[in-house]
Coordinates of C-alpha atoms and ligand atoms in Angstrom, one line a residue:
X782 CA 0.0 0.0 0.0
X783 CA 2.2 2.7 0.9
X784 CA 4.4 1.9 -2.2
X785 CA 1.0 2.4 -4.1
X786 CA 1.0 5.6 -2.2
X787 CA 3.9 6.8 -3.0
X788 CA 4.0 6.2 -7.1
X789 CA 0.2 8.2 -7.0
X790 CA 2.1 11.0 -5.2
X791 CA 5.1 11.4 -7.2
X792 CA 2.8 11.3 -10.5
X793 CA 0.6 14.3 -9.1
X794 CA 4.3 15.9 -8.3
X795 CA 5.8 15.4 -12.1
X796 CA 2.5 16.6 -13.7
X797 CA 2.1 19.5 -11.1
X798 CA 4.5 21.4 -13.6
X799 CA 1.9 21.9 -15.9
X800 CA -1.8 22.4 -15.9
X801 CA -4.0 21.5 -18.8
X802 CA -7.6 22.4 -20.1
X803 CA -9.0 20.5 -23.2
X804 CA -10.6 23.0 -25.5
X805 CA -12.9 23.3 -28.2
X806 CA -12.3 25.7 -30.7
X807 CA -14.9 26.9 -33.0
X808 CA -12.8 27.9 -36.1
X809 CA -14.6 29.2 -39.4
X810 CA -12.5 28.1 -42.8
X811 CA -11.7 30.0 -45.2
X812 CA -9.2 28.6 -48.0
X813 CA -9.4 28.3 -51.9
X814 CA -8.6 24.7 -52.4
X815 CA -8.8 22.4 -55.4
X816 CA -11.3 20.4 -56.3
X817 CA -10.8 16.4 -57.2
X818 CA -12.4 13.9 -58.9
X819 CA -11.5 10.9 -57.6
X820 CA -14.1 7.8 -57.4
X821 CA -14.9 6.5 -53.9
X822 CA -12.6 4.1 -52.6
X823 CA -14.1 0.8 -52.2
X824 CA -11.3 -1.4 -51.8
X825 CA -7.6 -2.3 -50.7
X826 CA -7.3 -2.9 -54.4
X827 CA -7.9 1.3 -54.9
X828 CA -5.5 2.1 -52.2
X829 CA -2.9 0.1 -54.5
X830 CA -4.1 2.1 -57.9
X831 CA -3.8 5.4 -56.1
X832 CA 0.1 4.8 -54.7
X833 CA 1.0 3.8 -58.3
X834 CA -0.7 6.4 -60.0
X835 CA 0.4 8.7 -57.6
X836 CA 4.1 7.3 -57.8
X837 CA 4.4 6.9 -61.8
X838 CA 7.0 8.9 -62.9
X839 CA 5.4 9.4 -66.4
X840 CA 2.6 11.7 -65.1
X841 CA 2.0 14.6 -62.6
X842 CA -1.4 12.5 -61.1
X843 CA -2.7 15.7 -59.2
X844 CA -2.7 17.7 -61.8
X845 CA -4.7 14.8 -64.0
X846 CA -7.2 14.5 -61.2
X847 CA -7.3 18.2 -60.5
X848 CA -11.1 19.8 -62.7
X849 CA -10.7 23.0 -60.8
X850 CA -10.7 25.2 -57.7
X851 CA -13.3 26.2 -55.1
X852 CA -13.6 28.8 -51.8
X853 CA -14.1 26.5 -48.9
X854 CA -15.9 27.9 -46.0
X855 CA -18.1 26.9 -43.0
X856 CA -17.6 26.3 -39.3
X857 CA -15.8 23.5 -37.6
X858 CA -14.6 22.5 -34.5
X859 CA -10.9 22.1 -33.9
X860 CA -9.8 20.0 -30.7
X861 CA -7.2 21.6 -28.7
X862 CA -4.8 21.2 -25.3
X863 CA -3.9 24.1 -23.4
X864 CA -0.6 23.9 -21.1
X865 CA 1.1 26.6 -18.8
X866 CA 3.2 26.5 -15.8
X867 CA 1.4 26.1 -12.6
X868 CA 1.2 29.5 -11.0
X869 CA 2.4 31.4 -14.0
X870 CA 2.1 34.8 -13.5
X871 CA 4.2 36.5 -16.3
X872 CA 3.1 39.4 -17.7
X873 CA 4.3 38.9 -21.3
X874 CA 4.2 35.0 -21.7
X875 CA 5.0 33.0 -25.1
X876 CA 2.6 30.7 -26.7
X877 CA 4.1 28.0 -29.0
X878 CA 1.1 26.7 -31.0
X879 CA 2.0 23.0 -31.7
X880 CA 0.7 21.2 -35.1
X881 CA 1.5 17.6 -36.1
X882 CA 2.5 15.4 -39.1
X883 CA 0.8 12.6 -40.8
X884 CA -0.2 9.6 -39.1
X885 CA 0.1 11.5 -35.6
X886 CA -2.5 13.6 -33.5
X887 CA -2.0 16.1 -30.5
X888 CA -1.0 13.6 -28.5
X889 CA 2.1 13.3 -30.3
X890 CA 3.2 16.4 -27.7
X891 CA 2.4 14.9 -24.7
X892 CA 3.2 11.4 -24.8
X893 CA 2.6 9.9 -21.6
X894 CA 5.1 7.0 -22.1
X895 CA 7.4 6.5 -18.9
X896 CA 5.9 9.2 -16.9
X897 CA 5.9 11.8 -19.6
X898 CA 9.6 11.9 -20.2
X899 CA 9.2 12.1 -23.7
X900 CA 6.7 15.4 -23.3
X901 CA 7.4 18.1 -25.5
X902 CA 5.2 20.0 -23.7
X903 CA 6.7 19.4 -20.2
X904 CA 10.0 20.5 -21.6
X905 CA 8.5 23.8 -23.4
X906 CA 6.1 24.4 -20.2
X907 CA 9.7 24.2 -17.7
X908 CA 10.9 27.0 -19.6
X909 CA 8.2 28.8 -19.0
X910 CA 6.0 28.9 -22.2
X911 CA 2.4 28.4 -22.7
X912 CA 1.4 25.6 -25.5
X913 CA -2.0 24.8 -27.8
X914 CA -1.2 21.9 -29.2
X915 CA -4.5 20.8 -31.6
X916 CA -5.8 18.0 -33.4
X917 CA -5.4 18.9 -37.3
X918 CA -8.6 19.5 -39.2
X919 CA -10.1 16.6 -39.8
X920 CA -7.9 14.4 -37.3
X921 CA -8.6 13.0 -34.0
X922 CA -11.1 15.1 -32.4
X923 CA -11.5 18.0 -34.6
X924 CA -14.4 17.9 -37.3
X925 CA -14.2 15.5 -39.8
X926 CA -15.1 16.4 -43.2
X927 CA -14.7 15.3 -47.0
X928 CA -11.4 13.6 -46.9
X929 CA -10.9 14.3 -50.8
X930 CA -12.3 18.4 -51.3
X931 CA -12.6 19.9 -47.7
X932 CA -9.4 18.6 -45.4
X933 CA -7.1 19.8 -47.8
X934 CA -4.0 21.9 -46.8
X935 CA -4.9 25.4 -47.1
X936 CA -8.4 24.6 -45.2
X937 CA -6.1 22.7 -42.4
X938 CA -3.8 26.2 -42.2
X939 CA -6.9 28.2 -42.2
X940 CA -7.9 26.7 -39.7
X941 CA -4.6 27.2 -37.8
X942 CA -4.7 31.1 -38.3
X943 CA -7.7 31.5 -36.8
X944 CA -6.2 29.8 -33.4
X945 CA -3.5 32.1 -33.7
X946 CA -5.8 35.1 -34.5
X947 CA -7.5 34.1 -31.6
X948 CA -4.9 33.6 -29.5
X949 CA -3.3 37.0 -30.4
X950 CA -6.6 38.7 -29.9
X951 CA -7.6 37.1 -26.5
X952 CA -10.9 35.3 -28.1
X953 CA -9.3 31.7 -27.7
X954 CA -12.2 30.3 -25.3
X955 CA -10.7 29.8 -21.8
X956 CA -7.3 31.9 -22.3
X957 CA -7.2 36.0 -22.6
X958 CA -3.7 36.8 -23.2
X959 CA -1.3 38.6 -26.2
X960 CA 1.1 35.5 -27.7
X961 CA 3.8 34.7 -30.5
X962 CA 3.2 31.2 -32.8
X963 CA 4.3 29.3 -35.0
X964 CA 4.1 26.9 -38.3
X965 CA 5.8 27.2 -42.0
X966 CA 2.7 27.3 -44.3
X967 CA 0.6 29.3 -42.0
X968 CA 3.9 32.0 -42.0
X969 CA 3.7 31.8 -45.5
X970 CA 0.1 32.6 -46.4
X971 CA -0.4 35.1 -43.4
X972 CA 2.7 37.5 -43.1
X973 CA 3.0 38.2 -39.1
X974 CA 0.7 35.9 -37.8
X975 CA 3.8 34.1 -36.4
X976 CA 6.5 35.3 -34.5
X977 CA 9.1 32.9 -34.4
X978 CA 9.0 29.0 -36.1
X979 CA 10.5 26.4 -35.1
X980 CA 9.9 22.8 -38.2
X981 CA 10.8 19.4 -37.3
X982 CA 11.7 16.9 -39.7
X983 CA 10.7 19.1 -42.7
X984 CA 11.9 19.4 -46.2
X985 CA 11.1 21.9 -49.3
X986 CA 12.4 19.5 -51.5
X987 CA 9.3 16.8 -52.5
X988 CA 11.5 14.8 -54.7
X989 CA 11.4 11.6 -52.8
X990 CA 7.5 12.0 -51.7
X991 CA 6.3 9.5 -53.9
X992 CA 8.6 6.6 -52.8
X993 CA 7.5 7.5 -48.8
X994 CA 4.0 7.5 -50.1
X995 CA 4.8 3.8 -51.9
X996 CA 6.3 2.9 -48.6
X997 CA 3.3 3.8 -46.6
X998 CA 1.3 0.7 -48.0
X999 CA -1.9 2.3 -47.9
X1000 CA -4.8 0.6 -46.8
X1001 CA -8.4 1.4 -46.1
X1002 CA -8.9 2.6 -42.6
X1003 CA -12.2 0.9 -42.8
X1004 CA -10.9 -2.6 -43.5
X1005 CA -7.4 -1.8 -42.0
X1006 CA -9.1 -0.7 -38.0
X1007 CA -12.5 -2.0 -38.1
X1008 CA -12.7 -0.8 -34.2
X1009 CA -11.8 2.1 -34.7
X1010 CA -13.1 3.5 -38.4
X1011 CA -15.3 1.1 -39.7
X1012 CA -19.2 0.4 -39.4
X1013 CA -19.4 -2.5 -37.7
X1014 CA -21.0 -2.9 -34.0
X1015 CA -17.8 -4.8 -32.1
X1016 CA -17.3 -3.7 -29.4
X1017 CA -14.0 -2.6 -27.7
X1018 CA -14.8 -4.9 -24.3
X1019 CA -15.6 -7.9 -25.8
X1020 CA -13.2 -7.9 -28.2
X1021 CA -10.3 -9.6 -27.1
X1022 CA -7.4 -9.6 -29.3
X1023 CA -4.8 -12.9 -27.6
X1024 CA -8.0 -14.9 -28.3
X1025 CA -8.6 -13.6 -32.1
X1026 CA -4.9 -13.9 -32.8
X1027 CA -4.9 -17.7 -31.3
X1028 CA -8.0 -18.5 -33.1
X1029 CA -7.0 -17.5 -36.3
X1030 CA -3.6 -18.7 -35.9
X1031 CA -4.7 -22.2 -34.9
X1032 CA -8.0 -22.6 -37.5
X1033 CA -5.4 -21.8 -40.3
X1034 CA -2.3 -23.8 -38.8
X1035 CA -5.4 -27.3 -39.1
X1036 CA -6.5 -25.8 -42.6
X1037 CA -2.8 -25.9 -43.8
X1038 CA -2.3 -28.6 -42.1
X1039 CA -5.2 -30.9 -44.0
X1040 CA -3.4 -30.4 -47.7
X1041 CA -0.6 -30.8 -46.2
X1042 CA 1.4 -27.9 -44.7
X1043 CA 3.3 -28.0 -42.1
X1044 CA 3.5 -24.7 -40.2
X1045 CA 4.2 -23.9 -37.2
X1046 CA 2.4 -20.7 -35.1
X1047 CA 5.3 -18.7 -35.4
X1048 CA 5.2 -19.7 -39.2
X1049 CA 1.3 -19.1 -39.2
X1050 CA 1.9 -15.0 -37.9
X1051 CA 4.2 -14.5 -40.2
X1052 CA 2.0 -15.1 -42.9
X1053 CA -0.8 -13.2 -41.8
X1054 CA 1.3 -10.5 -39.8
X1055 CA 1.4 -8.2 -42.4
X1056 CA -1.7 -8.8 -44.0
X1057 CA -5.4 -7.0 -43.4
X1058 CA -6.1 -9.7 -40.7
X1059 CA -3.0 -9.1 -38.8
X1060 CA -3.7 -5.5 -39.0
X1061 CA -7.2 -6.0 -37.0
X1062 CA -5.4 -8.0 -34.7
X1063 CA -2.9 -5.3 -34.1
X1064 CA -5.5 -2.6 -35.1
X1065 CA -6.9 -3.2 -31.0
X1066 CA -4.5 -0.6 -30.1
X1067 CA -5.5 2.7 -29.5
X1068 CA -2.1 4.1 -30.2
X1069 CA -1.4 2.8 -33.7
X1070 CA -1.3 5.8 -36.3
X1071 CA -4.7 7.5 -37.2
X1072 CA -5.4 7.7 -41.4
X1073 CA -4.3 10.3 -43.9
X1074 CA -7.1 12.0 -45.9
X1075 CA -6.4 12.1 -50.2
X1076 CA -6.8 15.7 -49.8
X1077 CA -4.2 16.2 -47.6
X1078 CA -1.7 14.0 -49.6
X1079 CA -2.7 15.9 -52.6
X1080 CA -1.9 19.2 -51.5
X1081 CA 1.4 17.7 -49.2
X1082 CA 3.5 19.1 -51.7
X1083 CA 1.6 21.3 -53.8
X1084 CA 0.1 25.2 -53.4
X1085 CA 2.9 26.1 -50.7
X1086 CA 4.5 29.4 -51.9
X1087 CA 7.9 28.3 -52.4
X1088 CA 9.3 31.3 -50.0
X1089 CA 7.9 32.8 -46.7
X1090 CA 8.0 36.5 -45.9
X1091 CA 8.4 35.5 -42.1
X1092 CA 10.7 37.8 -40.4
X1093 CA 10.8 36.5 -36.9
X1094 CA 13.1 33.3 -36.6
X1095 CA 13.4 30.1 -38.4
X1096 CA 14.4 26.7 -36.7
X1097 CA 14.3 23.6 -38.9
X1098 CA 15.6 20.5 -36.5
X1099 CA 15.8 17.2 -38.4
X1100 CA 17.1 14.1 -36.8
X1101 CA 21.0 12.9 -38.3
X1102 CA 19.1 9.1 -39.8
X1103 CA 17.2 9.1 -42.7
X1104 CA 19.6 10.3 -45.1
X1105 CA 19.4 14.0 -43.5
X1106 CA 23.2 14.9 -45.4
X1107 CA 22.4 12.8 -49.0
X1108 CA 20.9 16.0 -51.0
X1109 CA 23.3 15.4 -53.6
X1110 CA 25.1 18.9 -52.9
X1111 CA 22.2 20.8 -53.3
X1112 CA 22.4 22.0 -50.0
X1113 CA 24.8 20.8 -46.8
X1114 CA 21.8 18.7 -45.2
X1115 CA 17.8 18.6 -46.3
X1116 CA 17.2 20.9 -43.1
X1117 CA 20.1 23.5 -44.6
X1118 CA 18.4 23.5 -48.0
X1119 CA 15.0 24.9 -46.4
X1120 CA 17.2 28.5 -45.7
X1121 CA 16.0 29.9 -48.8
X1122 CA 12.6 29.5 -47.7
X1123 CA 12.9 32.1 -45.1
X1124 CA 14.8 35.1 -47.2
X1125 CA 13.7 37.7 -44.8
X1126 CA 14.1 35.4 -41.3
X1127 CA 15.9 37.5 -38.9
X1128 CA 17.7 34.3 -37.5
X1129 CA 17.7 31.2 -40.0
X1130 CA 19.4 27.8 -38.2
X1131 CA 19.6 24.4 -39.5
X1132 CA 20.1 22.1 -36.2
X1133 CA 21.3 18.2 -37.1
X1134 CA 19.7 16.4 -33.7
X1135 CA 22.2 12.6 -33.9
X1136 CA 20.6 9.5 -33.2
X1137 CA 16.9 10.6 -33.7
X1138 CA 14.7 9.7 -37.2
X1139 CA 11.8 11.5 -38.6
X1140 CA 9.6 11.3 -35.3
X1141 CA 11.7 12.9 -33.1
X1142 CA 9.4 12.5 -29.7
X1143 CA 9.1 9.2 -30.1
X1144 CA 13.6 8.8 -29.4
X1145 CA 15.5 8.3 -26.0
X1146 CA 17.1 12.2 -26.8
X1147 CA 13.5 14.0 -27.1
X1148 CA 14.1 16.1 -24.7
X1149 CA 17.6 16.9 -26.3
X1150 CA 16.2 18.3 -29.0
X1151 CA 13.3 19.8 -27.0
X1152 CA 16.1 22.3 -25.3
X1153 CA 17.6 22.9 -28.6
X1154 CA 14.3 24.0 -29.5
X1155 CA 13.5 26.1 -26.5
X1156 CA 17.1 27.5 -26.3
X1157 CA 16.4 29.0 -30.0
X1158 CA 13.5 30.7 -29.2
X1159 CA 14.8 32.2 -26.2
X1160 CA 17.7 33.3 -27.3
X1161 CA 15.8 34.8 -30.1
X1162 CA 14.0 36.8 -28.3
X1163 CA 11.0 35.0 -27.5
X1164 CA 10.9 34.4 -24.1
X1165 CA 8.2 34.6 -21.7
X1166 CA 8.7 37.1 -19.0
Ligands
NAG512 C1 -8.6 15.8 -21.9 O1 -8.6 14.9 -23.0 C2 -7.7 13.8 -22.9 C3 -7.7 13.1 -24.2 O2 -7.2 13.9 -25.2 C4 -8.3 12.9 -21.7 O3 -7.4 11.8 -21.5 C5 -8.3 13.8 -20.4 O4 -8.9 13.0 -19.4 C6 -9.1 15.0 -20.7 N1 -9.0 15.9 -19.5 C7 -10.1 16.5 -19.0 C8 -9.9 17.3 -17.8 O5 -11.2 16.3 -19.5
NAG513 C1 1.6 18.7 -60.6 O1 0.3 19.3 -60.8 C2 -0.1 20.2 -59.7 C3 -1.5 20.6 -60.0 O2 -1.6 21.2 -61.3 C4 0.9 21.4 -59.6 O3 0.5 22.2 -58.5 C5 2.3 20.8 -59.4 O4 3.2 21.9 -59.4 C6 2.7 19.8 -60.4 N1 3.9 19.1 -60.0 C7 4.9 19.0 -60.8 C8 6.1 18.4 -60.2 O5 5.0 19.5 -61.9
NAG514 C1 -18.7 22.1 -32.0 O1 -18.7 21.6 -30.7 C2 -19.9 22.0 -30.0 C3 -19.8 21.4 -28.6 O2 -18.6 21.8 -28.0 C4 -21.1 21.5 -30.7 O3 -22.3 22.1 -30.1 C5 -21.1 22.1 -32.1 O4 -22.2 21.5 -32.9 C6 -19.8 21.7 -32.9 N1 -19.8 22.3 -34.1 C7 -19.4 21.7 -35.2 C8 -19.4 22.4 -36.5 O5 -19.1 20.5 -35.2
NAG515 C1 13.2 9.8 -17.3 O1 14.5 10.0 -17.9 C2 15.6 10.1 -17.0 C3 16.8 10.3 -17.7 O2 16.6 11.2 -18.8 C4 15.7 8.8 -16.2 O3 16.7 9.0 -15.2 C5 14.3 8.6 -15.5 O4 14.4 7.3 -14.8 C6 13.2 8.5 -16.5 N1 12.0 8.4 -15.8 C7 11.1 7.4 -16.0 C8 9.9 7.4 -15.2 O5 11.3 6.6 -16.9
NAG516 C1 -10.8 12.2 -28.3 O1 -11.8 12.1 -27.3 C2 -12.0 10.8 -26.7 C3 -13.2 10.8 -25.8 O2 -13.1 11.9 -25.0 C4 -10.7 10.4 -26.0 O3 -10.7 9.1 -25.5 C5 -9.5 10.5 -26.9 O4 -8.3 10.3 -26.2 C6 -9.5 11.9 -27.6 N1 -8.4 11.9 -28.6 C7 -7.6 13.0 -28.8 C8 -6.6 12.8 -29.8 O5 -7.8 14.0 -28.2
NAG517 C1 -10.4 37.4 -33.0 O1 -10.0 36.5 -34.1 C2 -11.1 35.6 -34.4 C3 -10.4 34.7 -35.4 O2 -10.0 35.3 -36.6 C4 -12.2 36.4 -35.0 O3 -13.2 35.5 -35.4 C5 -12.7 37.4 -34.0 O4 -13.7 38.2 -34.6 C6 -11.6 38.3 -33.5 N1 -12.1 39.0 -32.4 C7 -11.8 40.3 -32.1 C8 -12.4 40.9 -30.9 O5 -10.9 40.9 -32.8
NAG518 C1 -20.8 -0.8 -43.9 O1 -20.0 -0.1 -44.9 C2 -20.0 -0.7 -46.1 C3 -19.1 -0.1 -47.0 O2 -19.1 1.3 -46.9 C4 -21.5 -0.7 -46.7 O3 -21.5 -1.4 -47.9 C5 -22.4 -1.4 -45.7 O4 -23.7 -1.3 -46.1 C6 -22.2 -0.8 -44.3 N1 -23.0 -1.7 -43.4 C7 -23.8 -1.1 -42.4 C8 -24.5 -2.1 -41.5 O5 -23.9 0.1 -42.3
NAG519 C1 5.6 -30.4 -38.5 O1 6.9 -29.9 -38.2 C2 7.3 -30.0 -36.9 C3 8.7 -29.2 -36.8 O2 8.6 -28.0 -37.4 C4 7.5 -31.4 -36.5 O3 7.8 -31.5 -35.2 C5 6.2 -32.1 -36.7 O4 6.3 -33.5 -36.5 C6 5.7 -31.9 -38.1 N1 4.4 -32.5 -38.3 C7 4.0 -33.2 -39.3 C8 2.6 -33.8 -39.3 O5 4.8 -33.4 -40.3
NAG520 C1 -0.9 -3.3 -27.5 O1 -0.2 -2.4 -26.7 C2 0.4 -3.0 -25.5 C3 1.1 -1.9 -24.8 O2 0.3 -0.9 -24.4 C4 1.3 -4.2 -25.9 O3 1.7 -4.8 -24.7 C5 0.5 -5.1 -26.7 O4 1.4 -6.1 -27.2 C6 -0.1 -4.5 -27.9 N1 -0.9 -5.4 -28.7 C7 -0.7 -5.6 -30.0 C8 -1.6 -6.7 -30.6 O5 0.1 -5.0 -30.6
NAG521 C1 11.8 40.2 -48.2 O1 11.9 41.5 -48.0 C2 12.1 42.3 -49.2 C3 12.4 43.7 -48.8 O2 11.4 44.2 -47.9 C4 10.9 42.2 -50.0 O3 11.1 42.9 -51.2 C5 10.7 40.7 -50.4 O4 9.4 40.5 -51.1 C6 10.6 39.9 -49.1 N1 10.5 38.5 -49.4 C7 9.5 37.7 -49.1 C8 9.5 36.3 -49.5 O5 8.5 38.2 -48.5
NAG522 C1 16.4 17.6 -53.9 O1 17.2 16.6 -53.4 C2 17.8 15.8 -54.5 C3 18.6 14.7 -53.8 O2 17.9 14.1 -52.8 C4 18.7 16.7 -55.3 O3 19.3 16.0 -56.3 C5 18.0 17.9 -55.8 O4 18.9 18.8 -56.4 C6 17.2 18.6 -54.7 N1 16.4 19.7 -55.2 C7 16.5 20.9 -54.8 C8 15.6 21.9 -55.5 O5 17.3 21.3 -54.0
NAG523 C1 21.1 14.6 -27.3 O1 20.7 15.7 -28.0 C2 21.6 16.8 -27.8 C3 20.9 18.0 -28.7 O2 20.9 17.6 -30.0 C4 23.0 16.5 -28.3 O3 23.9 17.5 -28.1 C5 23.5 15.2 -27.6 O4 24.7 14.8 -28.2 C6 22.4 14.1 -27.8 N1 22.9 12.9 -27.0 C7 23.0 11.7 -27.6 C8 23.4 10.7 -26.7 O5 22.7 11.5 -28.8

């Protein structure tokens, strides 16, 4: 009991350091986007078209699929976290506004994993800044909406300027204070909204996108998470994945079995491991990575002005693996060769974090490039105080 005691107390005194509100953000979007005809994917067998018509090097796909442009508007709901230091009572704090990648949500700046030692936000919140950390559009728990003509790029940075409008203007519900933010595309299309920005893992240069798209494997959410995206009524509690994975594996190990294949289990997981059915037995887990929309992967590399007129800062951290240094002497590393995105930064750095791939939260030196991170800002000027 007391040792029961003791872990509950130390877990209120690490997350004492921060105190959090969940938010709901009514945002209304505003973005010309393009508009795509695509038919309705109805199977696994679609996913596979798309990633080699998307990959062929003989034709630009996007622009094949592309029959015009349109003005999205309308209200949505973006889901958002809200962190300062306990007791704050700066006059003039700094807000970092933190948006994700693909395959990640919010969460991806909090992660709880071995008592949040891997939390940006800690790290950033110990330094004494304020973060909103959100739930893209049309991710997690923000609004969903067409995956193909509404969650598109410039609706997902729309979006994000009205957080940061809000923000800046004390109309972000639950918060009334004057920040500074953050985030490339949003610098880009909205001159000032952003006083300092700090990228991880980014690149301007799209020339290996279609070979990480091919890599992806794309699936169907619906067939690849049933639990989670598709129609069916399972539920979560009865569902009970060691049982699924030894049914299947021993109903197939007797089928093989009876023409006359020999297999052991290990054998049998293997062969269905990486297929659809292995994915629902895996799919259980909350934690594996939430879908992409079409939309967004169509305007991934597309419509961003190829230079920002930011003026406050630049960071761009990349982890060292991954082939950060191969740009074939274009530039000194992939993170270097972003520079002349930012002409007019007052402060341009390229940081090479060792050890650490594309996801740099989920790595053993996070926090080592967290304080690069907060270091930069700081000594840029954008300190809380
Ligand atoms: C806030 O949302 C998270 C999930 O994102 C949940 O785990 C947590 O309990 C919520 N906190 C409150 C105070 O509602
Ligand atoms: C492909 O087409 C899109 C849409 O027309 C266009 O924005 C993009 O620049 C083209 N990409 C290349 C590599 O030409
Ligand atoms: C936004 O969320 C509120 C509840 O917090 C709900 O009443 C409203 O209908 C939602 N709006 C949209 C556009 O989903
Ligand atoms: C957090 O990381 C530190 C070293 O960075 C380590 O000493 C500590 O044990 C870790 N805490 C947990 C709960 O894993
Ligand atoms: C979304 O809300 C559900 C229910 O409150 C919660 O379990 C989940 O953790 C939330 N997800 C995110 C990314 O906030
Ligand atoms: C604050 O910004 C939001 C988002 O752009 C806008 O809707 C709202 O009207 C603004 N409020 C004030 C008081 O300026
Ligand atoms: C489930 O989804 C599939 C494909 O979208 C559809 O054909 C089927 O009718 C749906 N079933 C139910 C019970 O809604
Ligand atoms: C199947 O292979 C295992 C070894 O992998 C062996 O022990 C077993 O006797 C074999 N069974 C048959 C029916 O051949
Ligand atoms: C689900 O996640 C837990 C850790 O939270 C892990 O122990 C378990 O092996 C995972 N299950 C599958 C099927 O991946
Ligand atoms: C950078 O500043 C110069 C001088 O004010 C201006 O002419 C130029 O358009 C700016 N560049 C960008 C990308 O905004
Ligand atoms: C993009 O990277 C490739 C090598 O990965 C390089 O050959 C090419 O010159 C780069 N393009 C630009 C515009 O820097
Ligand atoms: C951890 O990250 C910091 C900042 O990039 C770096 O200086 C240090 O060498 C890293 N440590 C390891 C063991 O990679």
């Amino acid at each position: 009991m007391p040792s029961i005691t003791l872990l509950a107390l130390l877990g209120t005194v690490a997350s004492a350091a921060k105190v959090c509100t969940n938010v709901t953000v009514p945002v209304y979007i505003n973005a010309r986007q393009a508009v795509f005809d695509v038919p309705t994917f109805e199977s696994n067998f679609d996913a596979v078209k798309f990633s080699l018509d998307f990959t062929n090097i003989g034709m630009n796909y996007t622009d094949v699929v592309t029959t015009g442009f349109q003005t999205v508007t309308g209200k949505y709901n973006i889901s958002a976290k809200y962190c300062k230091p306990q007791g704050d009572n700066k006059a003039n704090p700094v807000v970092q506004v933190l948006t994700h990648g693909i395959g990640f949500d919010k969460s991806y700046w909090d992660l709880s994993y071995n008592n949040y030692n891997y939390s940006y936000i800690d790290v950033a919140v110990a330094a004494g800044y304020h973060t909103v950390s959100i739930d893209r559009f049309g991710i997690g728990n923000s609004s969903h909406a067409d995956p193909l003509n509404i969650v598109q790029a410039p609706a997902e940075v729309s979006a994000l300027h009205e957080i940061t409008s809000m923000l800046r203007n004390g109309t972000f519900p639950q918060v009334h204070q004057k920040f500074g933010k953050v985030s490339y595309l949003l610098t880009a299309l909205y001159p000032g909204s952003s006083d300092g920005v700090a990228l991880t893992g980014f690149s301007m240069n799209g020339t290996w996108l279609g070979q990480t798209l091919a890599d992806w494997n794309l699936h169907l959410a619906r067939l690849n998470q049933p639990l989670r995206f598709g129609n069916q009524s399972v539920s979560r509690t009865k569902t009970n994945t060691a049982w699924l994975s030894q049914n299947v594996i021993s109903i197939l190990q007797s089928a093989l079995s009876a023409v006359g294949i020999n297999f052991s289990s290990s054998d049998i997981w293997q062969e269905i491991a990486t297929t659809e059915v292995g994915d629902i037995i895996n799919g259980w887990n909350a934690t594996v990575a939430p879908p992409v929309t079409l939309g967004e992967i169509f305007t991934l590399a597309n419509g961003a002005p190829a230079t920002s007129p930011h003026t406050g800062p630049a960071l761009v951290l990349t982890g060292r693996q991954g082939d950060c240094l191969a740009t074939g002497g274009a530039a000194a590393s992939i993170p270097a060769g972003v520079a002349k995105a930012f002409p007019n930064a007052s402060k341009f750095e390229a940081y090479i974090h060792p050890n650490t791939g594309h996801g740099i939260n989920f790595h053993y030196n996070a926090t080592g490039a967290y304080n690069v991170i907060q270091n930069f800002f700081a000594s840029n000027g954008l300190q809380s105080s």
